[in-house]
CSV table of C-alpha atoms and ligand atoms in Angstrom, one decimal:
chain,number,residue,atom,x,y,z
E,199,MET,CA,-16.6,-9.2,23.5
E,200,GLU,CA,-15.8,-6.3,21.1
E,201,ARG,CA,-19.0,-6.0,18.7
E,202,LEU,CA,-21.2,-3.5,16.8
E,203,LEU,CA,-24.2,-2.3,18.2
E,204,VAL,CA,-26.2,-1.0,15.1
E,205,LYS,CA,-29.9,0.5,16.1
E,206,GLY,CA,-31.6,0.3,12.2
E,207,GLY,CA,-34.2,3.0,10.9
E,208,ASN,CA,-32.1,5.6,9.8
E,209,LYS,CA,-31.7,6.8,6.5
E,210,LEU,CA,-28.1,8.3,5.6
E,211,PHE,CA,-27.6,12.0,4.4
E,212,GLY,CA,-23.9,13.4,3.7
E,213,SER,CA,-20.6,13.0,2.9
E,214,VAL,CA,-18.2,10.2,3.3
E,215,GLU,CA,-14.2,9.5,1.6
E,216,ILE,CA,-13.1,6.5,0.7
E,217,THR,CA,-9.5,5.3,2.0
E,218,GLY,CA,-6.6,4.1,0.0
E,219,ALA,CA,-7.9,0.5,-1.4
E,220,LYS,CA,-7.0,-2.7,1.4
E,221,ASN,CA,-6.2,-5.5,-1.9
E,222,ALA,CA,-3.4,-2.7,-3.5
E,223,ALA,CA,-2.1,-1.4,0.1
E,224,VAL,CA,-1.6,-5.4,0.8
E,225,ALA,CA,0.6,-6.1,-2.1
E,226,ILE,CA,2.0,-2.3,-2.9
E,227,LEU,CA,3.8,-2.7,0.8
E,228,PRO,CA,5.9,-6.3,0.0
E,229,ALA,CA,6.8,-5.0,-3.6
E,230,ALA,CA,8.5,-2.2,-1.2
E,231,ILE,CA,11.0,-4.6,-0.4
E,232,LEU,CA,12.3,-4.6,-4.1
E,233,ALA,CA,13.7,-1.4,-3.6
E,234,SER,CA,17.4,-1.6,-3.2
E,235,GLU,CA,17.5,2.2,-3.0
E,236,GLY,CA,16.2,4.2,-1.3
E,237,VAL,CA,13.0,4.6,0.3
E,238,CYS,CA,9.5,4.2,-0.9
E,239,VAL,CA,7.2,6.8,1.0
E,240,ILE,CA,3.4,5.5,-0.1
E,241,ASP,CA,0.8,7.5,1.2
E,242,ASN,CA,-3.3,6.4,1.8
E,243,ILE,CA,-2.5,3.6,3.0
E,244,PRO,CA,-5.2,2.6,5.0
E,245,ASP,CA,-5.4,2.1,8.8
E,246,ILE,CA,-7.1,-1.5,8.7
E,247,GLU,CA,-5.8,-4.5,10.1
E,248,ASP,CA,-4.1,-6.7,7.4
E,249,VAL,CA,-2.0,-3.3,7.6
E,250,GLN,CA,-0.6,-3.9,10.4
E,251,CYS,CA,0.0,-7.3,10.5
E,252,MET,CA,2.1,-6.7,7.3
E,253,GLU,CA,3.7,-3.7,8.5
E,254,LYS,CA,4.3,-6.5,11.3
E,255,ILE,CA,5.9,-9.2,9.4
E,256,MET,CA,7.9,-7.1,7.6
E,257,ARG,CA,9.8,-4.9,10.2
E,258,SER,CA,10.7,-9.0,11.3
E,259,LEU,CA,12.3,-9.4,8.0
E,260,GLY,CA,14.3,-6.0,9.0
E,261,CYS,CA,12.4,-3.2,6.9
E,262,GLU,CA,12.5,0.6,8.6
E,263,ILE,CA,9.0,1.2,8.3
E,264,GLN,CA,7.8,4.9,10.7
E,265,ARG,CA,4.5,5.9,9.9
E,266,ASN,CA,2.6,8.9,9.6
E,267,LYS,CA,-1.2,9.2,9.4
E,268,ASN,CA,-1.8,7.6,6.3
E,269,GLU,CA,1.8,7.6,5.3
E,270,PHE,CA,4.8,4.7,5.6
E,271,VAL,CA,7.7,5.9,4.6
E,272,ILE,CA,9.6,2.2,4.0
E,273,ASP,CA,13.5,1.9,3.7
E,274,SER,CA,14.3,-1.9,2.7
E,275,LYS,CA,18.1,-1.7,1.8
E,276,SER,CA,18.7,-3.7,5.5
E,277,ILE,CA,16.9,-6.3,5.3
E,278,SER,CA,17.8,-9.2,7.5
E,279,SER,CA,15.8,-12.3,7.0
E,280,THR,CA,14.2,-13.7,4.1
E,281,ASP,CA,12.6,-15.8,6.3
E,282,ALA,CA,8.8,-15.3,6.8
E,283,MET,CA,7.6,-17.1,9.5
E,284,ILE,CA,5.3,-15.1,12.4
E,285,GLU,CA,1.8,-16.0,13.5
E,286,GLU,CA,0.5,-12.6,12.0
E,287,VAL,CA,1.6,-14.5,7.9
E,288,LYS,CA,-0.6,-17.7,8.5
E,289,ASN,CA,-3.8,-14.7,9.9
E,290,MET,CA,-3.6,-12.7,6.4
E,291,ARG,CA,-4.1,-13.3,2.0
E,292,ALA,CA,-2.1,-11.2,0.7
E,293,SER,CA,1.0,-12.8,2.7
E,294,TYR,CA,1.7,-14.4,-0.5
E,295,TYR,CA,3.4,-11.7,-1.6
E,296,LEU,CA,6.1,-11.6,0.7
E,297,ILE,CA,7.3,-14.9,-1.2
E,298,GLY,CA,7.2,-12.5,-5.5
E,299,ALA,CA,8.6,-9.4,-3.5
E,300,LEU,CA,11.6,-11.4,-1.3
E,301,LEU,CA,11.9,-13.7,-4.6
E,302,GLY,CA,13.1,-11.2,-6.5
E,303,ARG,CA,15.4,-9.2,-4.6
E,304,PHE,CA,17.1,-12.0,-2.9
E,305,LYS,CA,16.6,-14.7,-5.2
E,306,LYS,CA,15.3,-17.2,-2.1
E,307,ALA,CA,12.4,-16.9,0.8
E,308,ARG,CA,10.5,-19.0,3.0
E,309,VAL,CA,6.7,-17.9,3.8
E,310,ALA,CA,4.3,-19.5,5.8
E,311,LEU,CA,1.1,-20.4,4.1
E,312,PRO,CA,-1.3,-17.8,4.1
E,313,GLY,CA,-4.6,-17.5,5.8
E,314,GLY,CA,-7.7,-15.3,5.1
E,315,CYS,CA,-11.3,-15.1,4.8
E,316,HIS,CA,-12.5,-18.5,4.7
E,317,ILE,CA,-14.6,-18.6,2.0
E,318,GLY,CA,-13.3,-21.7,0.2
E,319,VAL,CA,-10.2,-23.4,-1.0
E,320,ARG,CA,-8.0,-20.9,-1.9
E,321,PRO,CA,-4.9,-22.8,-4.2
E,322,ILE,CA,-1.8,-21.4,-5.0
E,323,ASP,CA,-0.8,-23.5,-7.8
E,324,GLN,CA,-0.6,-20.8,-10.3
E,325,HIS,CA,1.7,-18.2,-8.8
E,326,ILE,CA,4.0,-21.0,-8.4
E,327,LYS,CA,3.6,-22.0,-12.1
E,328,GLY,CA,4.4,-18.5,-12.9
E,329,PHE,CA,7.3,-18.8,-10.2
E,330,GLU,CA,8.7,-22.3,-11.7
E,331,ALA,CA,8.5,-21.2,-15.0
E,332,LEU,CA,11.1,-17.9,-13.8
E,333,GLY,CA,13.1,-20.2,-12.9
E,334,ALA,CA,12.9,-20.8,-9.4
E,335,THR,CA,12.7,-24.0,-7.5
E,336,VAL,CA,9.6,-24.5,-4.8
E,337,GLU,CA,8.8,-26.4,-1.8
E,338,ILE,CA,5.8,-27.0,0.4
E,339,ASN,CA,6.1,-28.4,4.1
E,340,HIS,CA,5.5,-28.3,7.3
E,341,GLY,CA,3.1,-25.3,6.7
E,342,SER,CA,5.1,-22.8,4.5
E,343,VAL,CA,6.8,-21.7,1.1
E,344,SER,CA,10.7,-22.5,0.2
E,345,ILE,CA,11.6,-20.7,-2.5
E,346,GLN,CA,14.6,-20.3,-4.8
E,347,ALA,CA,16.3,-19.6,-7.4
E,348,GLU,CA,20.1,-19.0,-9.1
E,349,LYS,CA,18.6,-16.3,-10.6
E,350,LEU,CA,14.8,-15.3,-12.8
E,351,VAL,CA,14.6,-15.3,-16.6
E,352,GLY,CA,11.8,-13.5,-18.3
E,353,THR,CA,9.6,-16.5,-20.3
E,354,ASN,CA,6.3,-16.4,-21.2
E,355,ILE,CA,3.4,-17.5,-19.1
E,356,PHE,CA,0.2,-18.6,-19.6
E,357,PHE,CA,-2.4,-18.6,-15.8
E,358,ASP,CA,-5.3,-21.3,-16.5
E,359,VAL,CA,-7.5,-19.5,-14.1
E,360,VAL,CA,-7.5,-15.4,-13.7
E,361,SER,CA,-6.4,-14.7,-10.2
E,362,VAL,CA,-5.7,-11.4,-9.4
E,363,GLY,CA,-2.6,-13.0,-6.4
E,364,ALA,CA,-1.1,-15.2,-9.1
E,365,THR,CA,-0.9,-11.6,-11.2
E,366,ILE,CA,0.8,-9.4,-9.2
E,367,ASN,CA,2.8,-11.8,-7.4
E,368,VAL,CA,4.5,-13.5,-10.9
E,369,MET,CA,4.6,-9.3,-12.2
E,370,ILE,CA,6.5,-8.4,-8.6
E,371,ALA,CA,9.5,-11.0,-9.3
E,372,ALA,CA,9.6,-11.5,-12.8
E,373,ALA,CA,10.1,-7.2,-12.8
E,374,VAL,CA,13.8,-7.7,-11.2
E,375,ALA,CA,13.7,-11.2,-13.8
E,376,GLU,CA,16.3,-10.5,-16.7
E,377,GLY,CA,15.0,-10.4,-19.9
E,378,THR,CA,11.3,-10.2,-20.8
E,379,THR,CA,8.3,-11.9,-19.6
E,380,ILE,CA,4.7,-11.8,-20.9
E,381,LEU,CA,2.1,-12.9,-18.8
E,382,GLU,CA,-1.3,-14.0,-20.5
E,383,ASN,CA,-4.7,-14.8,-19.0
E,384,VAL,CA,-4.1,-12.3,-15.9
E,385,ALA,CA,-6.5,-10.1,-14.1
E,386,ARG,CA,-7.4,-6.7,-14.8
E,387,GLU,CA,-8.5,-5.4,-11.5
E,388,PRO,CA,-7.8,-2.0,-10.8
E,389,HIS,CA,-5.3,-3.1,-7.9
E,390,VAL,CA,-3.0,-4.9,-10.1
E,391,VAL,CA,-2.7,-1.5,-12.2
E,392,ASP,CA,-2.0,0.0,-9.1
E,393,VAL,CA,0.9,-2.1,-8.2
E,394,ALA,CA,2.1,-2.4,-12.0
E,395,ASN,CA,1.9,1.6,-11.7
E,396,PHE,CA,4.1,1.2,-8.0
E,397,LEU,CA,6.7,-0.9,-9.6
E,398,ASN,CA,6.8,1.8,-12.2
E,399,THR,CA,7.8,4.4,-10.5
E,400,MET,CA,10.5,2.2,-8.5
E,401,GLY,CA,12.4,1.4,-11.6
E,402,ALA,CA,10.5,-1.0,-13.9
E,403,ASN,CA,9.5,-1.7,-17.1
E,404,ILE,CA,5.9,-2.9,-16.9
E,405,LYS,CA,3.1,-2.7,-19.8
E,406,GLY,CA,-0.7,-3.8,-20.6
E,407,ALA,CA,-1.5,-3.7,-17.0
E,408,GLY,CA,-5.0,-3.1,-17.2
E,409,THR,CA,-5.6,-6.1,-20.1
E,410,ASP,CA,-5.4,-9.3,-20.4
E,411,VAL,CA,-1.7,-9.4,-21.1
E,412,ILE,CA,1.5,-7.7,-19.4
E,413,ILE,CA,4.8,-7.4,-20.7
E,414,ILE,CA,7.8,-7.0,-18.3
E,415,LYS,CA,11.0,-5.8,-19.4
E,416,GLY,CA,13.3,-7.1,-16.2
E,417,VAL,CA,15.3,-4.5,-15.0
E,418,PRO,CA,18.4,-5.2,-12.7
E,419,THR,CA,17.3,-3.2,-9.8
E,420,LEU,CA,14.6,-1.3,-8.2
E,421,LYS,CA,14.8,2.2,-5.8
E,422,GLY,CA,12.4,4.2,-3.4
E,423,CYS,CA,10.0,6.4,-4.8
E,424,ASN,CA,7.0,8.7,-3.4
E,425,TYR,CA,3.6,6.7,-4.4
E,426,SER,CA,-0.1,6.9,-3.4
E,427,VAL,CA,-2.8,4.4,-3.3
E,428,ILE,CA,-5.8,4.1,-5.6
E,429,PRO,CA,-8.9,4.7,-3.4
E,430,ASP,CA,-11.1,1.4,-2.3
E,431,GLN,CA,-12.9,-0.3,-4.9
E,432,ILE,CA,-15.4,-2.5,-2.7
E,433,GLU,CA,-15.6,0.2,0.4
E,434,ALA,CA,-16.5,2.6,-1.8
E,435,ALA,CA,-19.3,0.2,-2.9
E,436,THR,CA,-20.0,-0.6,0.1
E,437,PHE,CA,-21.1,2.6,1.1
E,438,MET,CA,-22.8,2.9,-2.2
E,439,ILE,CA,-25.1,0.0,-1.0
E,440,ALA,CA,-25.9,1.3,2.7
E,441,SER,CA,-27.3,3.8,0.9
E,442,ALA,CA,-29.4,3.0,-1.0
E,443,ALA,CA,-30.4,0.6,1.5
E,444,CYS,CA,-31.1,2.4,4.2
E,445,GLY,CA,-32.0,5.8,2.0
E,446,GLY,CA,-31.4,9.3,1.9
E,447,GLU,CA,-29.0,10.8,-0.5
E,448,VAL,CA,-24.9,9.9,0.6
E,449,THR,CA,-22.2,11.4,-1.8
E,450,ILE,CA,-19.0,9.1,-1.8
E,451,LYS,CA,-16.0,11.1,-2.3
E,452,ASN,CA,-12.5,10.0,-3.1
E,453,VAL,CA,-13.2,7.4,-5.6
E,454,ILE,CA,-12.3,6.8,-8.9
E,455,PRO,CA,-15.8,6.3,-10.6
E,456,LYS,CA,-14.9,4.1,-13.8
E,457,HIS,CA,-14.3,1.0,-11.2
E,458,LEU,CA,-17.8,1.5,-10.0
E,459,GLU,CA,-19.6,0.9,-13.3
E,460,SER,CA,-20.6,-2.5,-12.6
E,461,ILE,CA,-22.3,-1.5,-9.1
E,462,THR,CA,-23.6,1.4,-10.4
E,463,ALA,CA,-25.6,-0.3,-13.5
E,464,LYS,CA,-27.2,-2.1,-11.2
E,465,LEU,CA,-28.4,-0.3,-8.4
E,466,VAL,CA,-29.6,1.9,-11.2
E,467,GLU,CA,-31.3,-1.1,-12.1
E,468,MET,CA,-33.0,-1.8,-9.0
E,469,GLY,CA,-34.2,2.1,-9.1
E,470,VAL,CA,-31.5,3.6,-7.1
E,471,GLU,CA,-30.1,7.5,-8.3
E,472,VAL,CA,-26.3,7.5,-9.0
E,473,GLU,CA,-25.1,10.7,-10.0
E,474,GLU,CA,-21.4,10.3,-11.0
E,475,GLY,CA,-19.1,13.1,-10.6
E,476,ASP,CA,-15.2,13.2,-11.1
E,477,ASP,CA,-13.8,11.9,-8.3
E,478,SER,CA,-17.7,11.0,-6.1
E,479,VAL,CA,-20.2,9.3,-6.6
E,480,THR,CA,-23.9,10.6,-5.4
E,481,VAL,CA,-26.1,8.1,-4.6
E,482,LYS,CA,-30.0,8.2,-3.7
E,483,ARG,CA,-32.8,6.5,-3.3
E,484,GLU,CA,-36.5,7.4,-2.5
E,485,GLY,CA,-39.1,4.7,-4.4
E,486,ASN,CA,-38.7,1.0,-3.9
E,487,LEU,CA,-35.9,-1.2,-4.9
E,488,ARG,CA,-36.8,-3.7,-7.6
E,489,GLY,CA,-35.1,-7.4,-7.7
E,490,THR,CA,-32.1,-8.0,-10.4
E,491,ASN,CA,-29.6,-10.8,-11.0
E,492,VAL,CA,-25.6,-10.7,-10.0
E,493,LYS,CA,-23.4,-13.1,-11.1
E,494,THR,CA,-19.3,-12.5,-9.8
E,495,SER,CA,-16.7,-12.2,-12.3
E,496,PRO,CA,-12.6,-10.5,-12.6
E,497,TYR,CA,-12.7,-7.2,-13.8
E,498,PRO,CA,-15.1,-5.4,-15.4
E,499,GLY,CA,-17.6,-7.6,-14.2
E,500,PHE,CA,-19.6,-7.5,-10.7
E,501,PRO,CA,-16.3,-8.1,-7.9
E,502,THR,CA,-17.0,-11.0,-5.2
E,503,ASP,CA,-16.2,-8.6,-2.4
E,504,VAL,CA,-19.4,-6.8,-3.6
E,505,GLN,CA,-21.5,-9.9,-3.6
E,506,GLN,CA,-22.1,-9.9,0.5
E,507,PRO,CA,-23.4,-6.5,0.8
E,508,MET,CA,-25.2,-6.8,-1.7
E,509,THR,CA,-27.3,-9.6,-1.3
E,510,VAL,CA,-28.7,-7.2,1.6
E,511,LEU,CA,-29.8,-5.0,-0.6
E,512,MET,CA,-31.7,-7.6,-3.4
E,513,CYS,CA,-33.7,-9.1,0.4
E,514,LEU,CA,-35.3,-5.8,0.9
E,515,ALA,CA,-36.3,-5.7,-2.6
E,516,GLU,CA,-39.8,-6.1,-4.9
E,517,GLY,CA,-39.6,-10.1,-6.3
E,518,ARG,CA,-36.8,-12.2,-6.9
E,519,SER,CA,-33.2,-12.1,-7.1
E,520,LEU,CA,-30.4,-14.2,-8.1
E,521,VAL,CA,-26.9,-14.6,-7.2
E,522,ASN,CA,-24.5,-16.1,-9.0
E,523,GLU,CA,-20.9,-16.6,-7.2
E,524,SER,CA,-18.4,-17.3,-10.1
E,525,ILE,CA,-14.9,-16.8,-8.3
E,526,TRP,CA,-15.1,-18.4,-4.6
E,527,GLU,CA,-17.3,-21.6,-3.9
E,528,SER,CA,-18.6,-20.7,0.3
E,529,ARG,CA,-19.1,-17.4,-0.2
E,530,PHE,CA,-22.7,-17.6,1.3
E,531,LYS,CA,-21.8,-17.8,5.3
E,532,HIS,CA,-23.9,-14.6,5.4
E,533,VAL,CA,-26.9,-15.9,4.2
E,534,ASP,CA,-27.4,-17.7,7.3
E,535,GLU,CA,-27.0,-14.5,9.7
E,536,LEU,CA,-29.5,-12.5,7.3
E,537,LYS,CA,-32.0,-15.4,7.7
E,538,LYS,CA,-31.5,-14.8,11.4
E,539,LEU,CA,-32.6,-11.0,10.8
E,540,GLY,CA,-35.8,-12.1,8.4
E,541,ALA,CA,-34.4,-12.0,5.4
E,542,ASN,CA,-36.0,-15.5,2.3
E,543,ILE,CA,-32.8,-17.1,0.8
E,544,LYS,CA,-32.4,-20.1,-0.7
E,545,VAL,CA,-28.7,-21.7,-1.6
E,546,ASP,CA,-28.2,-24.0,-4.2
E,547,GLY,CA,-24.1,-24.8,-4.7
E,548,ARG,CA,-23.0,-21.9,-6.2
E,549,SER,CA,-26.6,-19.6,-6.2
E,550,ALA,CA,-28.6,-17.8,-4.3
E,551,ILE,CA,-32.5,-17.4,-4.6
E,552,ILE,CA,-33.3,-13.8,-2.7
E,553,GLU,CA,-37.4,-13.7,-2.3
E,554,GLY,CA,-37.6,-9.4,-1.1
E,555,VAL,CA,-39.3,-9.3,2.1
E,556,LYS,CA,-41.0,-5.9,3.3
E,557,GLU,CA,-38.5,-5.9,6.8
E,558,PHE,CA,-35.4,-7.0,8.2
E,559,THR,CA,-35.3,-7.2,12.2
E,560,GLY,CA,-32.9,-6.2,14.6
E,561,THR,CA,-31.3,-9.9,17.0
E,562,VAL,CA,-27.8,-11.4,17.3
E,563,VAL,CA,-25.2,-12.3,14.1
E,564,LYS,CA,-21.9,-12.4,13.6
E,565,ALA,CA,-19.3,-11.3,10.7
E,566,THR,CA,-17.8,-14.9,9.5
E,567,ASP,CA,-15.8,-13.2,7.0
E,568,LEU,CA,-15.1,-9.7,6.2
E,569,ARG,CA,-17.7,-8.9,3.4
E,570,ALA,CA,-20.2,-10.7,5.6
E,571,GLY,CA,-19.1,-7.9,8.1
E,572,ALA,CA,-20.1,-5.2,6.0
E,573,ALA,CA,-23.1,-7.1,4.8
E,574,MET,CA,-24.4,-7.4,8.6
E,575,VAL,CA,-23.6,-3.5,9.2
E,576,ILE,CA,-26.0,-2.9,6.4
E,577,ALA,CA,-28.9,-5.5,7.5
E,578,GLY,CA,-28.5,-3.8,11.1
E,579,LEU,CA,-28.6,0.5,9.7
E,580,VAL,CA,-31.8,-1.0,8.1
E,581,ALA,CA,-33.5,-4.1,10.2
E,582,LYS,CA,-35.5,-2.6,13.0
E,583,GLY,CA,-34.8,-2.5,16.5
E,584,GLU,CA,-31.1,-3.3,17.4
E,585,THR,CA,-28.8,-5.7,15.7
E,586,GLU,CA,-25.7,-6.7,17.8
E,587,ILE,CA,-22.6,-8.0,15.4
E,588,TYR,CA,-19.8,-10.3,16.8
E,589,SER,CA,-17.0,-11.7,15.6
E,590,ILE,CA,-16.4,-7.8,14.0
E,591,GLU,CA,-12.0,-8.8,13.9
E,592,HIS,CA,-12.7,-10.0,10.4
E,593,ILE,CA,-14.7,-6.4,9.4
E,594,ASP,CA,-11.2,-4.6,11.1
E,595,ARG,CA,-9.5,-7.0,9.1
E,596,GLY,CA,-10.6,-4.2,5.8
E,597,TYR,CA,-12.8,-1.3,6.8
E,598,PRO,CA,-11.3,1.6,8.9
E,599,HIS,CA,-13.6,3.2,11.4
E,600,ILE,CA,-16.4,1.8,10.4
E,601,GLU,CA,-18.7,2.6,13.2
E,602,ASP,CA,-17.3,5.9,12.4
E,603,LYS,CA,-18.0,6.7,9.5
E,604,PHE,CA,-21.5,5.8,9.2
E,605,ARG,CA,-21.7,7.7,12.4
E,606,SER,CA,-21.1,10.8,10.5
E,607,LEU,CA,-24.5,10.2,7.8
E,608,GLY,CA,-26.7,9.2,10.8
E,609,GLY,CA,-26.5,5.7,10.8
E,610,ASP,CA,-26.5,5.1,14.7
E,611,VAL,CA,-23.0,1.9,14.6
E,612,THR,CA,-21.5,1.6,18.1
E,613,ARG,CA,-18.6,-0.4,19.1
E,614,ILE,CA,-19.0,-1.8,22.0
E,615,TYR,CA,-16.1,-3.1,24.1
E,616,LYS,CA,-16.6,-5.2,26.6
G,2106,EPU,N1,-7.0,-19.5,-8.0
G,2106,EPU,C1,-6.7,-20.8,-8.1
G,2106,EPU,N2,-5.2,-21.0,-8.1
G,2106,EPU,C2,-4.5,-19.7,-8.1
G,2106,EPU,C3,-4.5,-18.7,-7.3
G,2106,EPU,C4,-6.2,-18.6,-7.4
G,2106,EPU,O1,-7.2,-22.1,-8.5
G,2106,EPU,O2,-3.3,-20.3,-7.8
G,2106,EPU,C5,-8.8,-19.3,-8.0
G,2106,EPU,C6,-9.3,-19.4,-6.3
G,2106,EPU,O3,-9.8,-20.4,-5.8
G,2106,EPU,C7,-10.8,-18.2,-7.2
G,2106,EPU,C8,-9.8,-17.3,-8.2
G,2106,EPU,O4,-8.9,-18.4,-8.8
G,2106,EPU,O5,-11.6,-19.2,-7.4
G,2106,EPU,C9,-9.8,-16.1,-8.1
G,2106,EPU,O6,-8.4,-16.4,-6.5
G,2106,EPU,P1,-7.7,-14.6,-6.9
G,2106,EPU,O7,-6.5,-15.4,-6.9
G,2106,EPU,O8,-8.1,-13.9,-7.8
G,2106,EPU,O9,-8.1,-14.0,-5.7
G,2106,EPU,P2,-6.9,-13.9,-4.3
G,2106,EPU,O10,-5.9,-13.4,-4.6
G,2106,EPU,O11,-7.1,-14.7,-3.9
G,2106,EPU,C10,-7.7,-11.5,-3.9
G,2106,EPU,C11,-8.4,-11.1,-2.8
G,2106,EPU,C12,-9.9,-11.3,-3.0
G,2106,EPU,C13,-9.9,-11.1,-4.0
G,2106,EPU,C14,-10.3,-11.5,-5.0
G,2106,EPU,C15,-10.8,-12.4,-6.3
G,2106,EPU,C16,-6.6,-9.7,-1.9
G,2106,EPU,C17,-5.3,-9.7,-0.8
G,2106,EPU,N3,-7.7,-10.7,-2.0
G,2106,EPU,O12,-7.5,-12.8,-3.5
G,2106,EPU,O13,-10.4,-9.9,-1.7
G,2106,EPU,O14,-11.8,-12.2,-3.6
G,2106,EPU,O15,-9.1,-11.4,-5.8
G,2106,EPU,O16,-11.1,-10.8,-6.9
G,2106,EPU,O17,-6.1,-9.0,-2.4
G,2106,EPU,C18,-11.7,-9.8,0.1
G,2106,EPU,O18,-11.1,-8.2,-0.4
G,2106,EPU,O19,-12.9,-9.5,0.9
G,2106,EPU,C19,-10.6,-10.7,-0.6
G,2106,EPU,C20,-11.4,-11.9,-0.3
């Protein structure tokens, strides 16, 4: 069975390039469905399973897609189906963006209910509330969402919770609604801004992305454009934490340091040196790590997607650390795996209390979900001896060529194919 074998103990040195953001790419690709003329040429798309899944789904609808390394050329003019019901739709979370994109372009869609990591209940009520407010009728039955509208009309929508997915999905549909839509209490994540920029490059009129109110003046149609996806904040944070955990000195290139501020601040608090460049951060750690507290929250707060890798670092820090996971109610499945390596962690509801340990000892663990998988790789890199990580399909969903990137820094990570 495919797995990663990690031999721990090496410090990390050198530089690593961060690729395009997964959570931006998986929204921008389906948003390209809105281009009823021209083609979208989108660069910096990461080579990950979730992107391959989205590509397959879009082809099944009739999109013509050409790939040249990280560049996708998407021709959505000849889409022949608004039914996204193939198996891949259920395997990934971001397939919900097909609802907003197909609704916007064709005023109807049938999309299988999305899957994704098992990190808690993942409702889509806020997406539906937004689509209904724009004039759509939504039915959920037999595992799919059926949606249609005679026309979409802009309105004011106040989201009950700050949701990345609902913000992006409703923004995609509202880009081509009649009149003005005002979205309030929206997510401010960098990938929300990236999708808004992409839509604007296609001819949309969206202002305010990155603040908590987004104003969208609907336009009748959108057309193809050239665009490049922003760097992945979470992949960058993962390498920052790995470098801090292993010790050494690593420059993480092709990043937007501003997007990493909450992670940089925590690392500095823990005794790690972080130097920001224009589009890079250098992470250096020589002394002992100090324990700290982390509460996850929407951007610009500490990202929930970095919580699991960060827990590894806290396990190796002196004293007690606390994690409060405020976004997902069961994002602690990595804890049992870390305990197998020697971690001392107690989970109480949405909190984890971590007592620092001197070292980890390698053993067999599994990636219970995407970011838990990244946490296992970091833990393996610092553990004494060998760590075997199973269920790595979760890691491949979001991290391109993780073993090659760590090997280039001196980390001993090998993919075993049988
Ligand atoms: N929520 C609702 N109703 C909704 C939507 C969300 O109650 O209709 C709640 C959720 O249950 C959760 C909170 O709102 O408690 C935030 O959820 P959000 O909608 O922001 O999450 P998402 O869009 O499903 C994206 C990322 C996740 C990341 C979260 C939070 C994608 C494809 N996924 O999920 O990424 O954890 O935002 O930042 O963009 C990952 O990359 O590992 C990952 C899980």
